[in-house]
Structure formats: structure tokens, C-alpha cells
Amino acid sequence: MNKRIEAALNDQIQKESSSSQYYLAMASWAETKGLNGTAKFMYTHSDEERFHMLKLIKFVNERGGVAVVPSIPEPPREYDSLERVFELLLEHEVGVSESINGVVDICLQEKDYSTHNFMQWYVSEQLEEEALGRSILDKLRLIGGDKGGLYLFDRDMETAAAAAVKAGSADQKA
């Protein structure tokens, strides 16, 4: 495996691992605030991010590189509001998208079309993640301070988590 690509993929492994922990911290915060549907959604997405990391690790190792299991910084423990949680989540996902685009760019520079092809799954996944984050933020902004709306939102997040689990099971089998 090209050393420059190996380094970029190992950096991406770290980012996916960090993403998993970020979602996990948000899930814990939501759960302690009585937002069990949101917590379930975040726990599900933490697992999804871990799957993204594992997929990269296996790819690097199968291509003759050496995947590095990273240490990661502790994510925040407290958040000002549920809206702020999702603002930070969207900012984080945009940063992950930029990183993935950087890996794709390196693949093209190094003419590694196999890794480029592999990374297209991540490009598509990030489009979905960013769109989901924006959609959730739009809903929270519509709700404002309405507690009844927040209750319904939290219930919808639990439904979304169940749908994500079902879709994720199909993705992991593929």
C-alpha cells in the first residue's frame, strides 16, 4: 500500500473512532436529560461510526498496509441544549466530510483507483449524514421551546434510530 494513502487512511480511522465517541458522549448526555429517543438515536450512530472505522481498518490491512488503532481525545460531557448538540454534530460531520474528500484527493494524486473506489462509499455516507443533521436542526428550530414538540421530536428520534438499525444491519451484511 502506498505510504501516503496508508497515512491518510489511518488519519481517517482516527476521525471515525473519534466520531463514535462523540456520538456516545452525546447519547449519554441526552439519556441523563430524559431524552431517551435522542439517546437511542445517538447510541445507534455511535455504533455506525465504529463500523465505519472497522471497515477502514480491514481495508488497510487487506491491502497490505498496517491499520493503527488510535487513542482519541475525550469528547465534551456537557451541552447547552439539544439544539447545540445537533449544531456541534453537524459541524463535526462537515469536518469528517472534508477529511474524506482529502483522502479521495490523495487517491487521485497517487493514482490509487482501488482506494478511490472504496472511498466513494464514505463520500455517499457523508452526504446522508450532513443532510440528516441539517434536517434535524431544522425540526428543532421549528419546535423552539415547545415542550410538547420536544416530546414528539424525541419520540421521532427513537423511530429514526430503529430504522437506522434495520438499514445498518443490511449494510453490514453487504
CSV table of C-alpha atoms in Angstrom, one decimal:
chain,number,residue,atom,x,y,z
A,1,MET,CA,0.0,0.0,0.0
A,2,ASN,CA,1.2,3.5,-0.9
A,3,LYS,CA,2.5,5.0,2.4
A,4,ARG,CA,0.9,8.4,1.8
A,5,ILE,CA,-2.5,6.7,1.3
A,6,GLU,CA,-1.9,4.5,4.3
A,7,ALA,CA,-1.2,7.6,6.5
A,8,ALA,CA,-4.4,9.3,5.2
A,9,LEU,CA,-6.5,6.2,5.8
A,10,ASN,CA,-5.1,5.9,9.3
A,11,ASP,CA,-5.9,9.5,10.0
A,12,GLN,CA,-9.4,8.8,8.8
A,13,ILE,CA,-9.6,5.8,11.1
A,14,GLN,CA,-8.9,8.1,14.0
A,15,LYS,CA,-11.6,10.5,12.9
A,16,GLU,CA,-14.2,7.7,12.6
A,17,SER,CA,-13.2,6.5,16.0
A,18,SER,CA,-13.5,10.0,17.4
A,19,SER,CA,-16.9,10.3,15.8
A,20,SER,CA,-18.1,7.2,17.5
A,21,GLN,CA,-17.0,8.6,20.9
A,22,TYR,CA,-18.6,11.9,20.1
A,23,TYR,CA,-21.9,10.4,19.4
A,24,LEU,CA,-21.6,8.2,22.5
A,25,ALA,CA,-20.9,11.2,24.7
A,26,MET,CA,-24.0,13.0,23.2
A,27,ALA,CA,-26.1,9.8,23.8
A,28,SER,CA,-25.1,9.7,27.5
A,29,TRP,CA,-25.9,13.4,27.9
A,30,ALA,CA,-29.3,13.0,26.2
A,31,GLU,CA,-30.1,10.0,28.3
A,32,THR,CA,-29.4,11.9,31.6
A,33,LYS,CA,-31.7,14.7,30.4
A,34,GLY,CA,-34.7,12.3,29.9
A,35,LEU,CA,-34.3,12.3,26.1
A,36,ASN,CA,-34.3,8.6,25.6
A,37,GLY,CA,-35.3,8.6,22.0
A,38,THR,CA,-32.5,11.0,21.2
A,39,ALA,CA,-30.1,8.9,23.3
A,40,LYS,CA,-31.1,5.8,21.3
A,41,PHE,CA,-30.5,7.6,18.1
A,42,MET,CA,-27.1,8.7,19.2
A,43,TYR,CA,-26.1,5.3,20.5
A,44,THR,CA,-27.1,3.8,17.2
A,45,HIS,CA,-25.0,6.4,15.3
A,46,SER,CA,-22.1,5.7,17.6
A,47,ASP,CA,-22.2,2.1,16.6
A,48,GLU,CA,-22.4,3.1,12.9
A,49,GLU,CA,-19.3,5.3,13.2
A,50,ARG,CA,-17.5,2.4,14.8
A,51,PHE,CA,-18.5,0.3,11.8
A,52,HIS,CA,-17.0,2.9,9.5
A,53,MET,CA,-13.8,2.7,11.4
A,54,LEU,CA,-13.7,-1.1,11.3
A,55,LYS,CA,-14.3,-1.0,7.6
A,56,LEU,CA,-11.3,1.2,7.1
A,57,ILE,CA,-9.1,-0.9,9.4
A,58,LYS,CA,-10.0,-4.1,7.4
A,59,PHE,CA,-9.4,-2.3,4.1
A,60,VAL,CA,-5.9,-1.0,5.1
A,61,ASN,CA,-4.8,-4.4,6.4
A,62,GLU,CA,-6.2,-6.3,3.4
A,63,ARG,CA,-4.3,-4.0,1.0
A,64,GLY,CA,-1.0,-4.7,2.7
A,65,GLY,CA,-0.9,-1.7,5.0
A,66,VAL,CA,-0.9,-1.5,8.7
A,67,ALA,CA,-4.0,0.0,10.3
A,68,VAL,CA,-3.4,1.9,13.5
A,69,VAL,CA,-6.0,1.7,16.3
A,70,PRO,CA,-5.9,5.3,17.6
A,71,SER,CA,-6.1,6.8,21.0
A,72,ILE,CA,-8.7,9.6,21.0
A,73,PRO,CA,-9.3,12.8,23.0
A,74,GLU,CA,-12.2,12.8,25.4
A,75,PRO,CA,-15.4,14.3,23.8
A,76,PRO,CA,-17.4,17.0,25.6
A,77,ARG,CA,-19.5,15.9,28.5
A,78,GLU,CA,-22.0,18.8,28.8
A,79,TYR,CA,-24.0,20.7,26.2
A,80,ASP,CA,-26.1,23.9,26.5
A,81,SER,CA,-29.1,22.5,24.7
A,82,LEU,CA,-30.4,19.8,22.4
A,83,GLU,CA,-30.2,22.2,19.5
A,84,ARG,CA,-26.5,22.9,20.4
A,85,VAL,CA,-25.9,19.1,20.4
A,86,PHE,CA,-27.1,18.9,16.8
A,87,GLU,CA,-25.2,22.0,15.8
A,88,LEU,CA,-22.0,20.5,17.0
A,89,LEU,CA,-22.8,17.2,15.4
A,90,LEU,CA,-23.4,18.8,12.0
A,91,GLU,CA,-20.1,20.8,12.4
A,92,HIS,CA,-18.3,17.6,13.2
A,93,GLU,CA,-19.8,15.7,10.2
A,94,VAL,CA,-18.8,18.6,7.9
A,95,GLY,CA,-15.3,18.2,9.2
A,96,VAL,CA,-15.4,14.4,8.6
A,97,SER,CA,-16.6,15.1,5.0
A,98,GLU,CA,-13.7,17.4,4.4
A,99,SER,CA,-11.3,14.8,5.6
A,100,ILE,CA,-12.8,12.1,3.4
A,101,ASN,CA,-12.6,14.5,0.4
A,102,GLY,CA,-8.9,14.9,1.3
A,103,VAL,CA,-8.4,11.2,1.2
A,104,VAL,CA,-10.1,11.0,-2.1
A,105,ASP,CA,-7.9,13.8,-3.5
A,106,ILE,CA,-4.8,11.9,-2.3
A,107,CYS,CA,-6.0,8.8,-4.0
A,108,LEU,CA,-6.4,10.6,-7.3
A,109,GLN,CA,-2.9,12.3,-6.9
A,110,GLU,CA,-1.4,8.9,-6.3
A,111,LYS,CA,-3.4,7.2,-9.0
A,112,ASP,CA,-4.8,4.6,-6.5
A,113,TYR,CA,-8.1,4.0,-8.1
A,114,SER,CA,-9.0,1.0,-6.0
A,115,THR,CA,-8.8,3.0,-2.8
A,116,HIS,CA,-10.6,5.9,-4.6
A,117,ASN,CA,-13.4,3.5,-5.5
A,118,PHE,CA,-13.6,2.2,-1.9
A,119,MET,CA,-13.8,5.8,-0.5
A,120,GLN,CA,-16.8,6.6,-2.7
A,121,TRP,CA,-19.0,4.7,-0.1
A,122,TYR,CA,-17.8,7.2,2.5
A,123,VAL,CA,-18.5,10.1,0.2
A,124,SER,CA,-22.1,9.0,-0.2
A,125,GLU,CA,-22.4,8.2,3.5
A,126,GLN,CA,-21.3,11.7,4.5
A,127,LEU,CA,-23.8,13.3,2.1
A,128,GLU,CA,-26.5,11.4,4.0
A,129,GLU,CA,-25.0,12.3,7.4
A,130,GLU,CA,-24.9,16.0,6.6
A,131,ALA,CA,-28.4,16.1,5.2
A,132,LEU,CA,-29.7,14.3,8.3
A,133,GLY,CA,-28.0,16.7,10.6
A,134,ARG,CA,-29.5,19.7,8.8
A,135,SER,CA,-32.9,18.2,8.7
A,136,ILE,CA,-32.9,17.5,12.5
A,137,LEU,CA,-31.7,21.1,13.2
A,138,ASP,CA,-34.5,22.5,11.0
A,139,LYS,CA,-37.0,20.5,13.1
A,140,LEU,CA,-35.5,21.6,16.4
A,141,ARG,CA,-35.6,25.2,15.3
A,142,LEU,CA,-39.3,24.9,14.3
A,143,ILE,CA,-40.1,23.4,17.7
A,144,GLY,CA,-38.3,26.2,19.5
A,145,GLY,CA,-39.1,26.0,23.3
A,146,ASP,CA,-42.3,24.0,22.9
A,147,LYS,CA,-42.1,21.1,25.3
A,148,GLY,CA,-44.9,19.1,23.5
A,149,GLY,CA,-43.0,19.5,20.3
A,150,LEU,CA,-39.8,18.3,22.0
A,151,TYR,CA,-41.6,15.2,23.3
A,152,LEU,CA,-42.8,14.4,19.8
A,153,PHE,CA,-39.3,15.1,18.4
A,154,ASP,CA,-37.7,12.7,20.9
A,155,ARG,CA,-40.2,10.0,20.0
A,156,ASP,CA,-39.4,10.5,16.3
A,157,MET,CA,-35.7,10.2,17.1
A,158,GLU,CA,-36.4,6.8,18.6
A,159,THR,CA,-38.2,5.7,15.5
A,160,ALA,CA,-35.3,7.0,13.3
A,161,ALA,CA,-32.9,5.0,15.5
A,162,ALA,CA,-34.9,1.8,14.9
A,163,ALA,CA,-34.9,2.5,11.1
A,164,ALA,CA,-31.1,3.1,11.2
A,165,VAL,CA,-30.5,-0.2,13.0
A,166,LYS,CA,-32.5,-2.0,10.4
A,167,ALA,CA,-30.7,-0.3,7.5
A,168,GLY,CA,-27.3,-0.7,9.2
A,169,SER,CA,-27.8,-4.5,9.5
A,170,ALA,CA,-28.4,-4.7,5.8
A,171,ASP,CA,-25.3,-2.5,5.1
A,172,GLN,CA,-23.1,-4.7,7.3
A,173,LYS,CA,-24.2,-7.9,5.5
A,174,ALA,CA,-23.3,-6.4,2.1
